[in-house]
Amino acid sequence: MYWFITTLSTVGYGDMHAENTGEMVYTTAYMLFNLSLTAYIIGNMTNPVVHGTSRTRKFLIRSMPMHLPRSLQYPPSTPHPLHSTAFSHSLRPRRPNGPPPAFASAEFPGSIPDSAQMPPRRRRRRSVAGIDQDDLLDPDALADPDSSFYEINGVRVHHKVCTHEDSSDQSPDSAITNADQNQIGLPIVLLHGFGSSVFSWTHIMRPLARIAGAKVLAFDRPAFGLTSRTIWSGDDTKPINPYSMAFSVMATLAFIDQLGAKKAVLVGHSAGCLVAVEAYFEAPERVAALVLVAPAIFVPVFRRKGVKENGVGEQEWQNKKDSNDSNLPTNPLNRIWGKFLELCLWIAGFLMNMIRAIGGVVRSLYYKSVVAVLRSSVGVMLVRLIMDKFGILAVRNAWYDPSKVTDHVIQGYTKPLRSRGWEMALLEYTISMIMDSISSSKVPVSERLSEISCPVLVVSGDTDRLVPRWNTERVARAIPGAGFEVIKNSGHLPQEERPEEFVSVVERFLRRAFGRPNNEQEQVLQAAV
């Protein structure tokens, strides 16, 4: 099989000689891939030819009377051409002597119109995750009664606000009595993760507003939820890419200003934790505390350029080199040998720099080609296929018990798929992630966690399959003084699966951080006194 495949597919590419079984398997798979790709390209090249000749085929079908029914082609008084002596002189089919049929078209007399030849084919309606893609709407038409929109840099950002007055379940007198004792007095901004939306915070917004004694705001980041989908082309009218991390940070700080507060508590989930931490580094005086739920910080997808492999810096290497030079004997041959080694090292370094430069060009071309593919119709088709096959499956996999994922939850996650332009927005967000990951001008968040000085709580589900518990604990260890809490029987979405436990954990953290004990702690303290 190996020699057959390589002989068949390496004509014109040179000889390939495998050294072991692994290389043979790899070469066979690689050549089969080449054959498949070539067949795919040839097949796609023939599609325009087939579609281009379809009009000619239809014309021939309409113009040839042979395709008429036998009773309509030739009246009973006219003999069939095959039975006539004139058939040997001409192979051209004879036209019927009688008048053309009543249903003959005016353009081609004697032919059957298209509507009579075959019934019109019903167009197959497209569907992604059960959502009809032929009846997409604007985000405003999909908004809930409690939804609001706030325009930031030309983007209408969808958000919801819950006040502590609306969240109080007690009578007015008791609410006023406990207001000063149990409430933190700081607003909270909720930042959802990848593929999620404001819907993810539905169960905890009111309880958090009651605890905070202030407004709780959750907004949809661009490309998710019901935030407007805009097309960004890098022009001067929109200097900030709405799908970039910089825009999400700007939107977070803008909403803190809209709440009329000097600082707020940021609660991020999964990829939203990156936004929360970046907002802290952008304006640490505006962030009172951070709550990081299943933080996707130490889950790198792309390797960053310029990261040192062995951790030995250039200055340290130079110091070692100088110390070694000082220990060499004064023999002239040793000095000549040392200079020769320096020359060899310089040549090796020069070659390595050339290889890195070539690799950088290749890498740049590779990423540009990936971006071009994502922005084409192939990218749109790919994102539709992924969302259709794995969208609902990913939601179920994020829960501890997938059987408890109700239709209401599925509808909440698939509702943004009814928004017009959701595919291109998701692709632009992916492109922005790729470009941010390969940028070497900014230090990654994972390397700056030790610089955080505000109160931090890190929360994880004990059975999180997407961001494992050990990875979340690694984030907690990297932040000085950070607390770490694990919610049992919970997956990647503890705020949805275990809202009561989640609110209780956040409440303990906020009261411990800002010195506002609850009623039970006060009663225990009074009894002790």
Tab-separated table of C-alpha atoms in Angstrom, residues 252-423:
chain	number	residue	atom	x	y	z
A	252	THR	CA	-16.669	47.703	30.345
A	253	LEU	CA	-15.294	51.019	31.569
A	254	ALA	CA	-18.011	52.887	29.676
A	255	PHE	CA	-20.713	50.925	31.489
A	256	ILE	CA	-19.087	51.708	34.841
A	257	ASP	CA	-19.414	55.377	33.875
A	258	GLN	CA	-23.016	54.822	32.831
A	259	LEU	CA	-23.789	53.364	36.259
A	260	GLY	CA	-22.520	56.594	37.768
A	261	ALA	CA	-19.929	54.859	39.936
A	262	LYS	CA	-16.257	55.529	40.529
A	263	LYS	CA	-15.470	51.817	40.706
A	264	ALA	CA	-17.270	48.500	40.382
A	265	VAL	CA	-16.865	44.784	40.989
A	266	LEU	CA	-16.137	42.857	37.800
A	267	VAL	CA	-17.411	39.278	37.537
A	268	GLY	CA	-16.064	37.415	34.510
A	269	HIS	CA	-16.782	33.935	33.247
A	270	SER	CA	-14.409	31.890	31.070
A	271	ALA	CA	-13.154	34.207	28.285
A	272	GLY	CA	-14.887	37.102	30.055
A	273	CYS	CA	-12.217	36.809	32.761
A	274	LEU	CA	-9.679	38.062	30.232
A	275	VAL	CA	-11.817	41.163	29.698
A	276	ALA	CA	-12.098	41.703	33.457
A	277	VAL	CA	-8.344	41.404	34.034
A	278	GLU	CA	-7.521	43.589	31.027
A	279	ALA	CA	-9.953	46.229	32.324
A	280	TYR	CA	-8.152	46.132	35.677
A	281	PHE	CA	-4.770	46.678	34.030
A	282	GLU	CA	-6.245	49.476	31.908
A	283	ALA	CA	-7.803	51.344	34.871
A	284	PRO	CA	-7.042	49.697	38.249
A	285	GLU	CA	-8.630	52.587	40.126
A	286	ARG	CA	-12.007	51.732	38.550
A	287	VAL	CA	-12.060	48.083	39.671
A	288	ALA	CA	-12.935	47.362	43.306
A	289	ALA	CA	-12.662	43.565	43.115
A	290	LEU	CA	-12.486	40.704	40.636
A	291	VAL	CA	-14.480	37.470	40.591
A	292	LEU	CA	-13.081	35.053	38.012
A	293	VAL	CA	-15.325	32.078	37.232
A	294	ALA	CA	-13.648	29.222	35.304
A	295	PRO	CA	-11.032	31.639	33.925
A	296	ALA	CA	-9.757	30.717	30.450
A	297	ILE	CA	-6.396	32.393	31.021
A	298	PHE	CA	-3.932	29.504	31.050
A	299	VAL	CA	-5.480	27.827	28.009
A	300	PRO	CA	-3.268	29.126	25.164
A	301	VAL	CA	-4.338	28.316	21.620
A	302	PHE	CA	-1.575	30.041	19.715
A	303	ARG	CA	2.038	30.264	20.710
A	304	ARG	CA	3.298	33.778	21.221
A	305	LYS	CA	6.408	35.006	19.471
A	306	GLY	CA	9.467	36.051	21.429
A	307	VAL	CA	8.985	33.742	24.405
A	308	LYS	CA	12.308	32.395	25.681
A	309	GLU	CA	12.568	28.662	25.809
A	310	ASN	CA	15.163	28.054	28.505
A	311	GLY	CA	14.799	31.242	30.513
A	312	VAL	CA	18.458	32.233	30.203
A	313	GLY	CA	18.754	35.866	29.222
A	314	GLU	CA	21.319	37.430	26.985
A	315	GLN	CA	23.029	39.250	29.864
A	316	GLU	CA	23.338	36.052	31.895
A	317	TRP	CA	24.825	34.227	28.913
A	318	GLN	CA	27.318	37.053	28.377
A	319	ASN	CA	28.375	36.896	32.040
A	320	LYS	CA	28.956	33.152	31.761
A	321	LYS	CA	30.918	33.681	28.562
A	322	ASP	CA	33.161	36.292	30.195
A	323	SER	CA	33.830	34.055	33.194
A	324	ASN	CA	34.725	31.155	30.930
A	325	ASP	CA	37.068	33.379	28.885
A	326	SER	CA	38.842	34.478	32.050
A	327	ASN	CA	39.475	30.854	33.067
A	328	LEU	CA	41.094	29.893	29.735
A	329	PRO	CA	44.865	29.428	29.779
A	330	THR	CA	47.051	31.928	27.969
A	331	ASN	CA	48.160	29.438	25.302
A	332	PRO	CA	47.981	31.120	21.829
A	333	LEU	CA	46.488	27.970	20.322
A	334	ASN	CA	43.652	28.114	22.839
A	335	ARG	CA	43.016	31.744	21.922
A	336	ILE	CA	42.938	30.879	18.221
A	337	TRP	CA	40.611	27.991	18.968
A	338	GLY	CA	38.405	30.300	21.025
A	339	LYS	CA	38.210	32.839	18.209
A	340	PHE	CA	37.368	30.056	15.786
A	341	LEU	CA	34.546	28.918	18.075
A	342	GLU	CA	33.280	32.497	18.291
A	343	LEU	CA	33.275	32.685	14.504
A	344	CYS	CA	31.351	29.413	14.300
A	345	LEU	CA	28.848	30.646	16.878
A	346	TRP	CA	28.444	33.909	14.991
A	347	ILE	CA	27.800	32.056	11.724
A	348	ALA	CA	25.337	29.746	13.474
A	349	GLY	CA	23.566	32.711	15.021
A	350	PHE	CA	23.419	34.469	11.659
A	351	LEU	CA	21.884	31.390	10.059
A	352	MET	CA	19.397	31.026	12.905
A	353	ASN	CA	18.350	34.652	12.543
A	354	MET	CA	17.837	34.100	8.830
A	355	ILE	CA	15.726	31.040	9.566
A	356	ARG	CA	13.686	33.005	12.118
A	357	ALA	CA	13.178	35.814	9.619
A	358	ILE	CA	12.046	33.368	6.959
A	359	GLY	CA	9.853	31.651	9.525
A	360	GLY	CA	8.315	35.008	10.462
A	361	VAL	CA	7.486	35.736	6.838
A	362	VAL	CA	6.015	32.271	6.380
A	363	ARG	CA	4.062	32.612	9.597
A	364	SER	CA	2.746	36.012	8.536
A	365	LEU	CA	1.689	34.647	5.152
A	366	TYR	CA	0.063	31.685	6.879
A	367	TYR	CA	-2.017	33.847	9.185
A	368	LYS	CA	-2.977	36.138	6.319
A	369	SER	CA	-4.147	33.148	4.309
A	370	VAL	CA	-6.145	31.881	7.297
A	371	VAL	CA	-7.791	35.286	7.689
A	372	ALA	CA	-8.593	35.390	3.965
A	373	VAL	CA	-10.216	31.957	4.148
A	374	LEU	CA	-12.234	32.889	7.231
A	375	ARG	CA	-13.565	36.008	5.534
A	376	SER	CA	-14.645	34.085	2.439
A	377	SER	CA	-17.772	32.061	1.835
A	378	VAL	CA	-15.841	28.992	2.975
A	379	GLY	CA	-15.503	30.516	6.444
A	380	VAL	CA	-19.224	31.277	6.612
A	381	MET	CA	-20.049	27.721	5.577
A	382	LEU	CA	-17.585	26.362	8.126
A	383	VAL	CA	-18.944	28.370	11.054
A	384	ARG	CA	-22.506	27.367	10.167
A	385	LEU	CA	-21.473	23.726	10.050
A	386	ILE	CA	-19.697	23.933	13.409
A	387	MET	CA	-22.587	25.692	15.133
A	388	ASP	CA	-25.093	23.283	13.637
A	389	LYS	CA	-23.203	20.119	14.590
A	390	PHE	CA	-21.540	21.121	17.856
A	391	GLY	CA	-23.351	24.207	19.196
A	392	ILE	CA	-25.997	22.482	21.297
A	393	LEU	CA	-23.595	19.655	22.101
A	394	ALA	CA	-21.128	22.162	23.579
A	395	VAL	CA	-23.827	23.622	25.825
A	396	ARG	CA	-24.764	20.204	27.134
A	397	ASN	CA	-21.110	19.272	27.629
A	398	ALA	CA	-20.574	22.419	29.712
A	399	TRP	CA	-23.067	21.211	32.327
A	400	TYR	CA	-22.345	18.738	35.088
A	401	ASP	CA	-25.544	16.848	34.261
A	402	PRO	CA	-26.422	17.286	30.561
A	403	SER	CA	-29.860	15.769	31.132
A	404	LYS	CA	-30.855	18.880	33.101
A	405	VAL	CA	-30.325	21.176	30.121
A	406	THR	CA	-33.888	22.236	29.359
A	407	ASP	CA	-35.384	23.585	26.152
A	408	HIS	CA	-35.424	27.011	27.780
A	409	VAL	CA	-31.636	26.892	28.131
A	410	ILE	CA	-31.180	25.743	24.530
A	411	GLN	CA	-33.433	28.541	23.290
A	412	GLY	CA	-31.473	31.072	25.324
A	413	TYR	CA	-28.196	30.029	23.724
A	414	THR	CA	-29.548	29.673	20.178
A	415	LYS	CA	-31.532	32.920	20.157
A	416	PRO	CA	-28.546	34.991	18.879
A	417	LEU	CA	-28.485	32.721	15.811
A	418	ARG	CA	-31.662	34.479	14.673
A	419	SER	CA	-29.781	37.774	14.428
A	420	ARG	CA	-28.790	38.939	10.971
A	421	GLY	CA	-25.039	38.739	10.298
A	422	TRP	CA	-24.124	36.501	13.235
A	423	GLU	CA	-21.779	34.346	11.114
